[in-house]
């Protein structure tokens, strides 16, 4: 396609073609070709509406429909010839349609602009990504639920400040991430609802004088309704920003889980063994088994959060309505969506394949005076001490055990009574980690009975696997 042909797409205003640098900075076909399916779907809906409202002849609309399907087929089978000179996916499709059906192709752009066209295409694409993200999240949740079911009653240390705090169950820890990811899925679903309005028909910025039926095109494309303000329809990208915000939070949750897997798979912890499928070796140290997949997932949030900040920066100073700055919206979103889906798939596989070391978890659960809070609670519940007094007594007992190099359960009753005379044999019932986790039966607690209830709830709540 020649520069003259490209300029014909702009009309008679421009007599000379852009030089190579202008063409390079202006063209977006290198990345927005990913919108081809959405662009053609929007054009087919628009053509059908133009015929239904009498704006074009039915025969012309039928030619457009067949021609657009041919273009889509060529793109899908890799025979379509994209042209940088034609700038973007919209002009590439229209130019090829003109070659296929002749002058009737020129009527397709009646009552619309590239401004509402690209806004529609992009919303359709981002909407699809919200659905894909929800499916990817569900796969990670299923993998976590599998781990939770296997170890619903396995004890492990719960941490604050990465210091042993109280014993919890492995199943409970896995379910914490199921909950986080559930909220992530909810954010994508919420964003999808808000973005599900159709910009098509807003035209360049002010609407059109043609008697179009915007409800018809909105319904044809699966939107709930047309956008109510033509200026807003073509000028905002908050739907993309909301997708990036949800993706950033989801990636942050994946990064936290990945960090734990890196720590847990270390020789110092040995809580989990990562599958060889998700690990690598060292070029010099033959004993190494590196959790590279987890480390890379941990890093992916940088790209996704960076995309969010980049698009916010692009949009923050733009007056209404469309500015060419907004061409910079797509590459950021494309990359973030790809990155998130890769991270979700890798996390689902890694979690499903990893093996938890029950013995190492149990050994760590009993270390670090993890049942100290259970002791304090027992002093309150059984002896009626105010909690602050019970806290002080427990602290003194911890200090005594620490000085001897033993755990609380290894102190004799005489040693305990030396700190508080009313302590009796019943105290030993709460000092075991199994007793500790079993007693945490409050809703949302770590007791195995509660863990199994939550597993069942999530199994019922997740969408059926396809």
CSV table of C-alpha atoms in Angstrom, one decimal:
chain,number,residue,atom,x,y,z
A,1,UNK,CA,0.0,0.0,0.0
A,2,UNK,CA,1.5,3.4,-1.0
A,3,UNK,CA,1.6,6.6,1.0
A,4,UNK,CA,-0.9,8.0,-1.5
A,5,UNK,CA,-3.3,5.3,-0.7
A,6,UNK,CA,-2.8,5.9,3.0
A,7,UNK,CA,-3.4,9.6,2.6
A,8,UNK,CA,-6.6,8.8,0.7
A,9,UNK,CA,-7.8,7.2,4.0
A,10,UNK,CA,-7.3,10.6,5.6
A,11,UNK,CA,-9.1,12.5,2.8
A,12,UNK,CA,-8.0,15.5,0.7
A,13,UNK,CA,-6.6,17.6,3.6
A,14,UNK,CA,-3.1,16.1,3.3
A,15,UNK,CA,-1.2,16.4,0.0
A,16,UNK,CA,2.1,14.7,1.0
A,17,UNK,CA,2.8,11.5,2.9
A,18,UNK,CA,4.5,11.5,6.3
A,19,UNK,CA,8.2,10.9,6.4
A,20,UNK,CA,9.5,7.7,7.9
A,21,UNK,CA,9.9,9.0,11.4
A,22,UNK,CA,6.4,10.3,11.5
A,23,UNK,CA,5.1,7.1,10.1
A,24,UNK,CA,6.9,5.1,12.8
A,25,UNK,CA,5.7,7.2,15.7
A,26,UNK,CA,2.2,7.4,14.4
A,27,UNK,CA,1.6,3.8,13.5
A,28,UNK,CA,0.0,1.4,16.0
A,29,UNK,CA,-0.6,-1.6,13.7
A,30,UNK,CA,2.5,-3.3,15.3
A,31,UNK,CA,0.5,-3.9,18.4
A,32,UNK,CA,-3.2,-3.0,17.8
A,33,UNK,CA,-3.5,-5.9,15.3
A,34,UNK,CA,-4.5,-7.8,18.5
A,35,UNK,CA,-7.8,-6.0,18.3
A,36,UNK,CA,-8.6,-7.5,14.9
A,37,UNK,CA,-11.4,-9.8,16.1
A,38,UNK,CA,-13.0,-7.1,18.2
A,39,UNK,CA,-12.7,-4.6,15.4
A,40,UNK,CA,-14.4,-6.8,12.9
A,41,UNK,CA,-17.1,-7.8,15.4
A,42,UNK,CA,-17.8,-4.1,15.9
A,43,UNK,CA,-17.9,-3.4,12.2
A,44,UNK,CA,-20.3,-6.3,11.5
A,45,UNK,CA,-22.6,-5.0,14.2
A,46,UNK,CA,-22.4,-1.5,12.8
A,47,UNK,CA,-23.0,-2.7,9.2
A,48,UNK,CA,-26.1,-4.6,10.3
A,49,UNK,CA,-27.4,-1.5,12.2
A,50,UNK,CA,-26.8,0.7,9.2
A,51,UNK,CA,-28.9,-1.6,7.0
A,52,UNK,CA,-31.7,-1.9,9.7
A,53,UNK,CA,-32.0,1.8,9.9
A,54,UNK,CA,-32.0,2.3,6.2
A,55,UNK,CA,-28.7,4.3,6.2
A,56,UNK,CA,-27.2,1.8,3.7
A,57,UNK,CA,-28.7,-0.7,1.4
A,58,UNK,CA,-29.2,-4.3,2.7
A,59,UNK,CA,-27.2,-5.6,-0.2
A,60,UNK,CA,-24.3,-3.3,0.7
A,61,UNK,CA,-24.5,-4.5,4.4
A,62,UNK,CA,-24.4,-8.1,3.2
A,63,UNK,CA,-21.3,-7.5,1.1
A,64,UNK,CA,-19.7,-5.8,4.1
A,65,UNK,CA,-20.6,-8.8,6.3
A,66,UNK,CA,-19.1,-11.4,3.9
A,67,UNK,CA,-16.1,-9.2,3.2
A,68,UNK,CA,-15.4,-8.7,6.9
A,69,UNK,CA,-15.6,-12.5,7.5
A,70,UNK,CA,-13.1,-13.0,4.7
A,71,UNK,CA,-10.8,-10.4,6.3
A,72,UNK,CA,-11.1,-12.2,9.7
A,73,UNK,CA,-10.3,-15.5,8.1
A,74,UNK,CA,-7.2,-14.1,6.4
A,75,UNK,CA,-6.0,-12.6,9.7
A,76,UNK,CA,-6.6,-15.9,11.5
A,77,UNK,CA,-4.8,-18.0,9.0
A,78,UNK,CA,-1.9,-15.6,8.7
A,79,UNK,CA,-2.3,-14.6,5.1
A,80,UNK,CA,-3.4,-11.0,5.8
A,81,UNK,CA,-0.8,-8.4,4.8
A,82,UNK,CA,-0.6,-5.7,7.5
A,83,UNK,CA,0.7,-2.3,6.4
A,84,UNK,CA,2.4,0.2,8.6
A,85,UNK,CA,1.5,2.9,6.2
A,86,UNK,CA,-2.2,2.3,7.0
A,87,UNK,CA,-1.4,3.1,10.7
A,88,UNK,CA,-3.8,0.9,12.6
A,89,UNK,CA,-6.0,-2.2,12.6
A,90,UNK,CA,-9.1,-0.1,11.6
A,91,UNK,CA,-7.6,1.3,8.4
A,92,UNK,CA,-5.9,-2.1,7.5
A,93,UNK,CA,-9.2,-3.8,7.8
A,94,UNK,CA,-11.1,-1.2,5.8
A,95,UNK,CA,-8.5,-1.0,3.1
A,96,UNK,CA,-8.6,-4.8,2.6
A,97,UNK,CA,-12.4,-4.7,2.7
A,98,UNK,CA,-12.4,-2.1,-0.1
A,99,UNK,CA,-10.2,-4.4,-2.2
A,100,UNK,CA,-12.7,-7.3,-1.6
A,101,UNK,CA,-16.0,-5.5,-2.2
A,102,UNK,CA,-15.2,-2.2,-3.8
A,103,UNK,CA,-16.8,1.2,-3.0
A,104,UNK,CA,-19.4,-0.3,-0.7
A,105,UNK,CA,-16.6,-0.6,1.9
A,106,UNK,CA,-16.5,3.2,2.1
A,107,UNK,CA,-20.0,3.2,3.5
A,108,UNK,CA,-19.1,1.1,6.5
A,109,UNK,CA,-17.6,4.2,8.2
A,110,UNK,CA,-20.9,6.1,7.9
A,111,UNK,CA,-22.0,7.5,11.3
A,112,UNK,CA,-18.9,6.4,13.2
A,113,UNK,CA,-15.3,7.6,13.7
A,114,UNK,CA,-12.0,5.8,14.6
A,115,UNK,CA,-12.5,7.4,18.0
A,116,UNK,CA,-15.6,5.5,18.9
A,117,UNK,CA,-14.4,2.5,16.9
A,118,UNK,CA,-11.2,2.1,18.9
A,119,UNK,CA,-12.9,2.7,22.2
A,120,UNK,CA,-15.4,-0.1,21.4
A,121,UNK,CA,-12.7,-2.5,20.2
A,122,UNK,CA,-10.6,-1.8,23.3
A,123,UNK,CA,-13.5,-2.3,25.7
A,124,UNK,CA,-14.4,-5.6,24.0
A,125,UNK,CA,-10.8,-6.8,24.4
A,126,UNK,CA,-10.4,-5.7,28.0
A,127,UNK,CA,-13.8,-7.3,28.8
A,128,UNK,CA,-12.5,-10.6,27.4
A,129,UNK,CA,-9.4,-10.2,29.6
A,130,UNK,CA,-11.6,-9.8,32.7
A,131,UNK,CA,-13.2,-13.1,31.9
A,132,UNK,CA,-9.9,-14.8,31.2
A,133,UNK,CA,-8.4,-13.5,34.5
A,134,UNK,CA,-11.3,-14.8,36.5
A,135,UNK,CA,-10.8,-18.3,34.9
A,136,UNK,CA,-7.1,-18.1,35.6
A,137,UNK,CA,-7.7,-17.2,39.2
A,138,UNK,CA,-10.2,-20.1,39.6
A,139,UNK,CA,-7.4,-22.5,38.5
A,140,UNK,CA,-5.1,-21.2,41.2
A,141,UNK,CA,-7.8,-21.4,43.8
A,142,UNK,CA,-8.5,-25.1,42.8
A,143,UNK,CA,-4.8,-25.9,43.2
A,144,UNK,CA,-4.8,-24.2,46.6
A,145,UNK,CA,-8.0,-26.1,47.7
A,146,UNK,CA,-6.3,-29.4,46.7
A,147,UNK,CA,-3.4,-28.5,49.0
A,148,UNK,CA,-5.9,-27.4,51.8
A,149,UNK,CA,-7.8,-30.7,51.5
A,150,UNK,CA,-4.7,-32.8,51.8
A,151,UNK,CA,-3.5,-30.9,54.9
A,152,UNK,CA,-6.6,-29.6,56.6
A,153,UNK,CA,-5.4,-30.8,60.0
A,154,UNK,CA,-1.6,-30.6,59.5
A,155,UNK,CA,-0.1,-28.2,62.0
A,156,UNK,CA,2.4,-25.5,61.0
A,157,UNK,CA,3.6,-22.2,62.5
A,158,UNK,CA,1.6,-19.1,61.9
A,159,UNK,CA,3.8,-16.0,61.6
A,160,UNK,CA,3.8,-12.3,62.4
A,161,UNK,CA,6.9,-10.3,61.5
A,162,UNK,CA,8.1,-13.7,60.1
A,163,UNK,CA,8.5,-14.8,63.7
A,164,UNK,CA,6.6,-17.8,65.1
A,165,UNK,CA,3.3,-16.5,66.5
A,166,UNK,CA,0.7,-19.3,66.9
A,167,UNK,CA,0.2,-22.7,65.4
A,168,UNK,CA,-2.2,-22.9,62.5
A,169,UNK,CA,-3.1,-25.6,60.0
A,170,UNK,CA,-1.7,-26.0,56.5
A,171,UNK,CA,-5.2,-26.0,55.1
A,172,UNK,CA,-6.0,-22.7,56.8
A,173,UNK,CA,-2.9,-21.1,55.4
A,174,UNK,CA,-3.8,-22.3,51.9
A,175,UNK,CA,-7.3,-21.0,52.3
A,176,UNK,CA,-6.0,-17.5,53.1
A,177,UNK,CA,-4.8,-17.2,49.5
A,178,UNK,CA,-8.1,-18.6,48.2
A,179,UNK,CA,-9.9,-15.8,50.0
A,180,UNK,CA,-7.5,-13.1,48.6
A,181,UNK,CA,-7.9,-14.5,45.1
A,182,UNK,CA,-11.6,-14.6,45.5
A,183,UNK,CA,-11.6,-10.9,46.1
A,184,UNK,CA,-9.4,-10.4,43.0
A,185,UNK,CA,-11.9,-12.3,40.9
A,186,UNK,CA,-14.6,-10.0,42.4
A,187,UNK,CA,-12.7,-7.0,41.3
A,188,UNK,CA,-12.4,-8.2,37.7
A,189,UNK,CA,-16.2,-8.9,37.8
A,190,UNK,CA,-17.0,-5.5,39.1
A,191,UNK,CA,-14.8,-3.8,36.6
A,192,UNK,CA,-16.5,-5.8,33.8
A,193,UNK,CA,-19.9,-4.6,34.9
A,194,UNK,CA,-18.8,-0.9,34.8
A,195,UNK,CA,-17.0,-1.2,31.4
A,196,UNK,CA,-19.9,-3.0,29.7
A,197,UNK,CA,-21.3,0.1,28.0
A,198,UNK,CA,-20.9,0.6,24.2
A,199,UNK,CA,-19.1,3.6,22.8
A,200,UNK,CA,-20.1,2.8,19.2
A,201,UNK,CA,-22.3,5.6,17.9
A,202,UNK,CA,-20.5,8.4,19.8
A,203,UNK,CA,-18.6,9.0,16.5
A,204,UNK,CA,-15.7,11.5,16.8
A,205,UNK,CA,-17.0,13.1,20.0
A,206,UNK,CA,-20.4,14.6,19.5
A,207,UNK,CA,-22.6,11.8,18.3
A,208,UNK,CA,-24.0,11.8,14.8
A,209,UNK,CA,-26.9,13.2,12.8
A,210,UNK,CA,-27.6,9.9,11.1
A,211,UNK,CA,-30.7,8.0,12.6
A,212,UNK,CA,-28.6,5.2,14.1
A,213,UNK,CA,-29.8,2.6,16.6
A,214,UNK,CA,-27.2,2.5,19.4
A,215,UNK,CA,-29.2,0.0,21.4
A,216,UNK,CA,-29.0,-2.4,18.5
A,217,UNK,CA,-25.3,-2.3,18.2
A,218,UNK,CA,-24.8,-2.4,22.0
A,219,UNK,CA,-26.9,-5.6,22.2
A,220,UNK,CA,-25.2,-7.2,19.2
A,221,UNK,CA,-21.8,-6.8,20.9
A,222,UNK,CA,-23.0,-8.0,24.3
A,223,UNK,CA,-23.0,-4.7,26.1
A,224,UNK,CA,-25.6,-3.8,28.6
A,225,UNK,CA,-26.3,-0.4,27.2
A,226,UNK,CA,-24.8,2.4,25.0
A,227,UNK,CA,-22.5,4.9,26.7
A,228,UNK,CA,-24.7,7.9,27.8
A,229,UNK,CA,-22.3,10.7,26.9
A,230,UNK,CA,-20.5,10.8,23.6
A,231,UNK,CA,-17.6,12.9,25.0
A,232,UNK,CA,-17.0,10.5,27.8
A,233,UNK,CA,-17.4,7.5,25.5
A,234,UNK,CA,-14.4,8.4,23.3
A,235,UNK,CA,-12.2,10.1,25.8
A,236,UNK,CA,-11.8,7.9,28.9
A,237,UNK,CA,-9.8,4.8,29.5
A,238,UNK,CA,-10.9,4.2,33.1
A,239,UNK,CA,-12.1,0.8,32.1
A,240,UNK,CA,-8.5,-0.1,31.2
A,241,UNK,CA,-7.2,1.5,34.3
A,242,UNK,CA,-9.6,-0.4,36.5
A,243,UNK,CA,-8.5,-3.7,34.8
A,244,UNK,CA,-4.9,-2.7,35.5
A,245,UNK,CA,-5.7,-1.9,39.1
A,246,UNK,CA,-7.4,-5.2,39.6
A,247,UNK,CA,-4.5,-7.0,37.8
A,248,UNK,CA,-2.0,-5.2,40.1
A,249,UNK,CA,-3.7,-6.3,43.3
A,250,UNK,CA,-4.0,-9.8,42.0
A,251,UNK,CA,-0.3,-9.8,41.0
A,252,UNK,CA,0.6,-8.6,44.5
A,253,UNK,CA,-1.2,-11.5,46.0
A,254,UNK,CA,0.6,-13.9,43.7
A,255,UNK,CA,3.8,-12.3,44.6
A,256,UNK,CA,3.2,-12.8,48.4
A,257,UNK,CA,2.4,-16.4,47.8
A,258,UNK,CA,5.5,-16.8,45.6
A,259,UNK,CA,7.6,-15.2,48.3
A,260,UNK,CA,6.4,-17.8,50.8
A,261,UNK,CA,7.1,-20.6,48.4
A,262,UNK,CA,10.7,-19.3,48.0
A,263,UNK,CA,11.2,-19.2,51.7
A,264,UNK,CA,9.4,-22.5,52.4
A,265,UNK,CA,11.4,-24.4,49.8
A,266,UNK,CA,14.8,-23.3,51.3
A,267,UNK,CA,17.0,-25.7,53.2
A,268,UNK,CA,16.4,-23.6,56.3
A,269,UNK,CA,12.6,-24.2,56.2
A,270,UNK,CA,12.0,-27.3,54.1
A,271,UNK,CA,8.2,-26.8,54.4
A,272,UNK,CA,7.6,-27.6,50.8
A,273,UNK,CA,9.4,-29.4,48.0
A,274,UNK,CA,8.9,-27.8,44.6
A,275,UNK,CA,8.4,-30.0,41.6
A,276,UNK,CA,11.3,-30.3,39.1
A,277,UNK,CA,8.9,-29.0,36.5
A,278,UNK,CA,8.9,-25.6,38.3
A,279,UNK,CA,12.5,-25.5,39.4
A,280,UNK,CA,15.9,-25.0,37.8
A,281,UNK,CA,19.5,-26.0,38.7
A,282,UNK,CA,22.7,-24.1,39.1
A,283,UNK,CA,25.4,-23.9,36.4
A,284,UNK,CA,28.1,-24.3,39.1
A,285,UNK,CA,26.5,-25.8,42.3
A,286,UNK,CA,25.1,-29.2,41.6
A,287,UNK,CA,23.2,-29.4,44.8
A,288,UNK,CA,21.0,-26.4,44.0
A,289,UNK,CA,17.3,-26.6,43.2
A,290,UNK,CA,16.1,-23.1,42.6
A,291,UNK,CA,12.5,-21.9,42.8
A,292,UNK,CA,12.8,-19.8,39.7
A,293,UNK,CA,9.1,-20.0,38.7
A,294,UNK,CA,8.1,-18.5,42.1
A,295,UNK,CA,10.8,-15.9,41.9
A,296,UNK,CA,9.7,-14.8,38.4
A,297,UNK,CA,6.0,-14.6,39.5
A,298,UNK,CA,7.2,-12.5,42.4
A,299,UNK,CA,8.8,-10.1,39.9
A,300,UNK,CA,5.9,-9.9,37.5
A,301,UNK,CA,4.0,-7.3,39.6
A,302,UNK,CA,6.6,-4.8,38.5
A,303,UNK,CA,5.5,-5.0,34.9
A,304,UNK,CA,1.8,-4.9,35.8
A,305,UNK,CA,2.0,-2.1,38.3
A,306,UNK,CA,4.3,-0.3,35.9
A,307,UNK,CA,1.6,-0.5,33.2
A,308,UNK,CA,-1.0,0.9,35.6
A,309,UNK,CA,1.2,3.9,36.5
A,310,UNK,CA,2.2,4.4,32.9
A,311,UNK,CA,-1.4,4.6,31.7
A,312,UNK,CA,-2.5,6.8,34.6
A,313,UNK,CA,0.4,9.2,33.7
A,314,UNK,CA,-0.7,9.2,30.0
A,315,UNK,CA,-4.3,10.1,30.9
A,316,UNK,CA,-3.9,12.5,33.8
A,317,UNK,CA,-3.4,15.7,31.8
A,318,UNK,CA,-5.6,15.1,28.8
A,319,UNK,CA,-8.4,17.6,28.0
A,320,UNK,CA,-11.6,16.2,26.5
A,321,UNK,CA,-11.9,14.4,24.2
A,322,UNK,CA,-9.5,12.3,22.2
A,323,UNK,CA,-5.8,13.0,21.9
A,324,UNK,CA,-3.2,10.9,20.1
A,325,UNK,CA,-1.6,10.3,23.5
A,326,UNK,CA,-4.2,7.7,24.0
A,327,UNK,CA,-2.6,5.5,21.4
A,328,UNK,CA,-0.2,4.6,24.3
A,329,UNK,CA,-3.0,2.9,26.2
A,330,UNK,CA,-2.9,-0.5,24.5
A,331,UNK,CA,0.7,-1.8,24.7
A,332,UNK,CA,0.7,-1.3,28.5
A,333,UNK,CA,-2.6,-3.2,28.9
A,334,UNK,CA,-1.7,-5.9,26.4
A,335,UNK,CA,1.6,-6.6,28.2
A,336,UNK,CA,0.0,-6.5,31.7
A,337,UNK,CA,-2.8,-8.9,30.6
A,338,UNK,CA,-0.3,-11.3,29.1
A,339,UNK,CA,1.9,-11.1,32.2
A,340,UNK,CA,-0.9,-11.8,34.6
A,341,UNK,CA,-2.2,-14.8,32.7
A,342,UNK,CA,1.3,-16.3,32.6
A,343,UNK,CA,1.7,-15.7,36.3
A,344,UNK,CA,-1.6,-17.3,37.1
A,345,UNK,CA,-1.0,-20.3,34.9
A,346,UNK,CA,2.5,-20.8,36.4
A,347,UNK,CA,1.2,-20.4,40.0
A,348,UNK,CA,-1.6,-22.9,39.4
A,349,UNK,CA,0.8,-25.5,38.1
A,350,UNK,CA,3.4,-24.9,40.8
A,351,UNK,CA,1.0,-25.1,43.7
A,352,UNK,CA,-0.7,-28.2,42.3
A,353,UNK,CA,2.7,-30.0,41.9
A,354,UNK,CA,4.4,-29.0,45.1
A,355,UNK,CA,4.6,-31.3,48.1
A,356,UNK,CA,4.2,-30.1,51.7
A,357,UNK,CA,6.5,-31.7,54.2
A,358,UNK,CA,4.2,-32.5,57.1
A,359,UNK,CA,6.9,-33.5,59.5
A,360,UNK,CA,8.9,-30.3,59.0
A,361,UNK,CA,5.7,-28.2,59.3
A,362,UNK,CA,4.8,-30.0,62.6
A,363,UNK,CA,8.3,-29.6,64.0
A,364,UNK,CA,8.3,-25.9,63.3
A,365,UNK,CA,4.8,-25.5,64.7
A,366,UNK,CA,5.9,-26.5,68.2
A,367,UNK,CA,9.0,-24.3,68.2
A,368,UNK,CA,9.3,-20.7,69.2
A,369,UNK,CA,6.8,-20.9,72.1
A,370,UNK,CA,3.9,-20.9,69.6
A,371,UNK,CA,1.4,-21.9,72.3
A,372,UNK,CA,2.1,-19.0,74.6
A,373,UNK,CA,-1.1,-17.3,73.7
A,374,UNK,CA,-3.0,-20.6,74.5
A,375,UNK,CA,-1.4,-20.5,77.9
A,376,UNK,CA,-2.4,-16.9,78.5
A,377,UNK,CA,-6.0,-17.7,77.3
A,378,UNK,CA,-6.1,-20.7,79.7
A,379,UNK,CA,-5.0,-18.4,82.6
A,380,UNK,CA,-7.9,-16.1,81.8
A,381,UNK,CA,-10.5,-18.7,81.1
A,382,UNK,CA,-9.6,-21.1,84.0
A,383,UNK,CA,-8.1,-19.0,86.7
A,384,UNK,CA,-10.0,-15.8,85.9
A,385,UNK,CA,-6.9,-13.6,85.6
A,386,UNK,CA,-7.2,-10.3,83.7
A,387,UNK,CA,-5.6,-10.8,80.3
A,388,UNK,CA,-2.8,-8.3,81.1
A,389,UNK,CA,-1.9,-10.3,84.2
A,390,UNK,CA,-2.1,-13.5,82.2
A,391,UNK,CA,0.2,-12.0,79.6
A,392,UNK,CA,2.7,-11.1,82.3
A,393,UNK,CA,2.7,-14.6,83.8
A,394,UNK,CA,3.0,-16.2,80.4
A,395,UNK,CA,5.9,-14.0,79.6
A,396,UNK,CA,7.7,-15.1,82.8
A,397,UNK,CA,7.1,-18.7,82.0
A,398,UNK,CA,8.5,-18.2,78.4
A,399,UNK,CA,11.6,-16.6,79.9
A,400,UNK,CA,12.1,-19.5,82.2
A,401,UNK,CA,11.7,-22.1,79.4
A,402,UNK,CA,14.0,-20.1,77.2
A,403,UNK,CA,16.7,-20.0,79.9
A,404,UNK,CA,16.5,-23.8,80.1
A,405,UNK,CA,16.4,-24.3,76.4
A,406,UNK,CA,13.0,-26.1,76.4
A,407,UNK,CA,9.5,-25.5,75.3
A,408,UNK,CA,6.6,-24.4,77.5
A,409,UNK,CA,5.2,-28.0,77.6
A,410,UNK,CA,8.6,-29.2,78.9
A,411,UNK,CA,8.4,-27.1,82.1
A,412,UNK,CA,7.3,-29.1,85.2
A,413,UNK,CA,4.2,-28.2,87.1
A,414,UNK,CA,6.4,-27.1,90.0
A,415,UNK,CA,8.3,-24.7,87.8
A,416,UNK,CA,5.0,-23.2,86.5
A,417,UNK,CA,3.6,-22.9,90.0
A,418,UNK,CA,6.7,-21.1,91.1
A,419,UNK,CA,5.5,-18.3,88.8
A,420,UNK,CA,1.8,-18.6,89.6
A,421,UNK,CA,0.7,-20.9,92.4
A,422,UNK,CA,-2.8,-21.6,91.1
A,423,UNK,CA,-1.7,-23.3,87.8
A,424,UNK,CA,-2.7,-27.0,87.8
A,425,UNK,CA,-2.2,-30.0,85.5
A,426,UNK,CA,-5.0,-28.9,83.2
A,427,UNK,CA,-2.6,-26.3,81.7
A,428,UNK,CA,-0.8,-29.1,79.8
A,429,UNK,CA,-3.9,-29.8,77.8
A,430,UNK,CA,-3.5,-26.5,75.9
A,431,UNK,CA,0.2,-26.5,75.4
A,432,UNK,CA,0.2,-29.0,72.5
A,433,UNK,CA,0.0,-27.6,69.0
A,434,UNK,CA,-2.7,-30.1,68.0
A,435,UNK,CA,-4.8,-29.0,70.9
A,436,UNK,CA,-4.1,-25.3,70.1
A,437,UNK,CA,-5.3,-25.5,66.5
A,438,UNK,CA,-8.3,-27.7,67.4
A,439,UNK,CA,-9.5,-25.1,69.9
A,440,UNK,CA,-9.6,-22.3,67.4
A,441,UNK,CA,-13.2,-23.0,66.4
A,442,UNK,CA,-14.4,-19.5,65.9
A,443,UNK,CA,-15.8,-18.7,62.5
A,444,UNK,CA,-12.8,-18.2,60.2
A,445,UNK,CA,-10.5,-20.0,62.6
A,446,UNK,CA,-7.8,-22.5,62.0
A,447,UNK,CA,-9.5,-25.5,63.6
A,448,UNK,CA,-9.6,-28.4,61.1
A,449,UNK,CA,-13.4,-28.6,61.3
A,450,UNK,CA,-13.6,-24.9,60.2
A,451,UNK,CA,-11.0,-25.5,57.5
A,452,UNK,CA,-13.0,-28.3,56.0
A,453,UNK,CA,-16.2,-26.2,56.1
A,454,UNK,CA,-14.5,-23.4,54.2
A,455,UNK,CA,-13.1,-25.9,51.6
A,456,UNK,CA,-16.6,-27.2,51.0
A,457,UNK,CA,-17.9,-23.6,50.7
A,458,UNK,CA,-15.3,-22.7,48.1
A,459,UNK,CA,-15.7,-25.9,46.1
A,460,UNK,CA,-19.4,-25.0,45.7
A,461,UNK,CA,-18.7,-21.4,44.9
A,462,UNK,CA,-16.1,-21.8,42.2
A,463,UNK,CA,-17.3,-22.1,38.6
A,464,UNK,CA,-17.4,-25.5,37.1
A,465,UNK,CA,-14.2,-26.5,35.3
A,466,UNK,CA,-14.5,-26.3,31.5
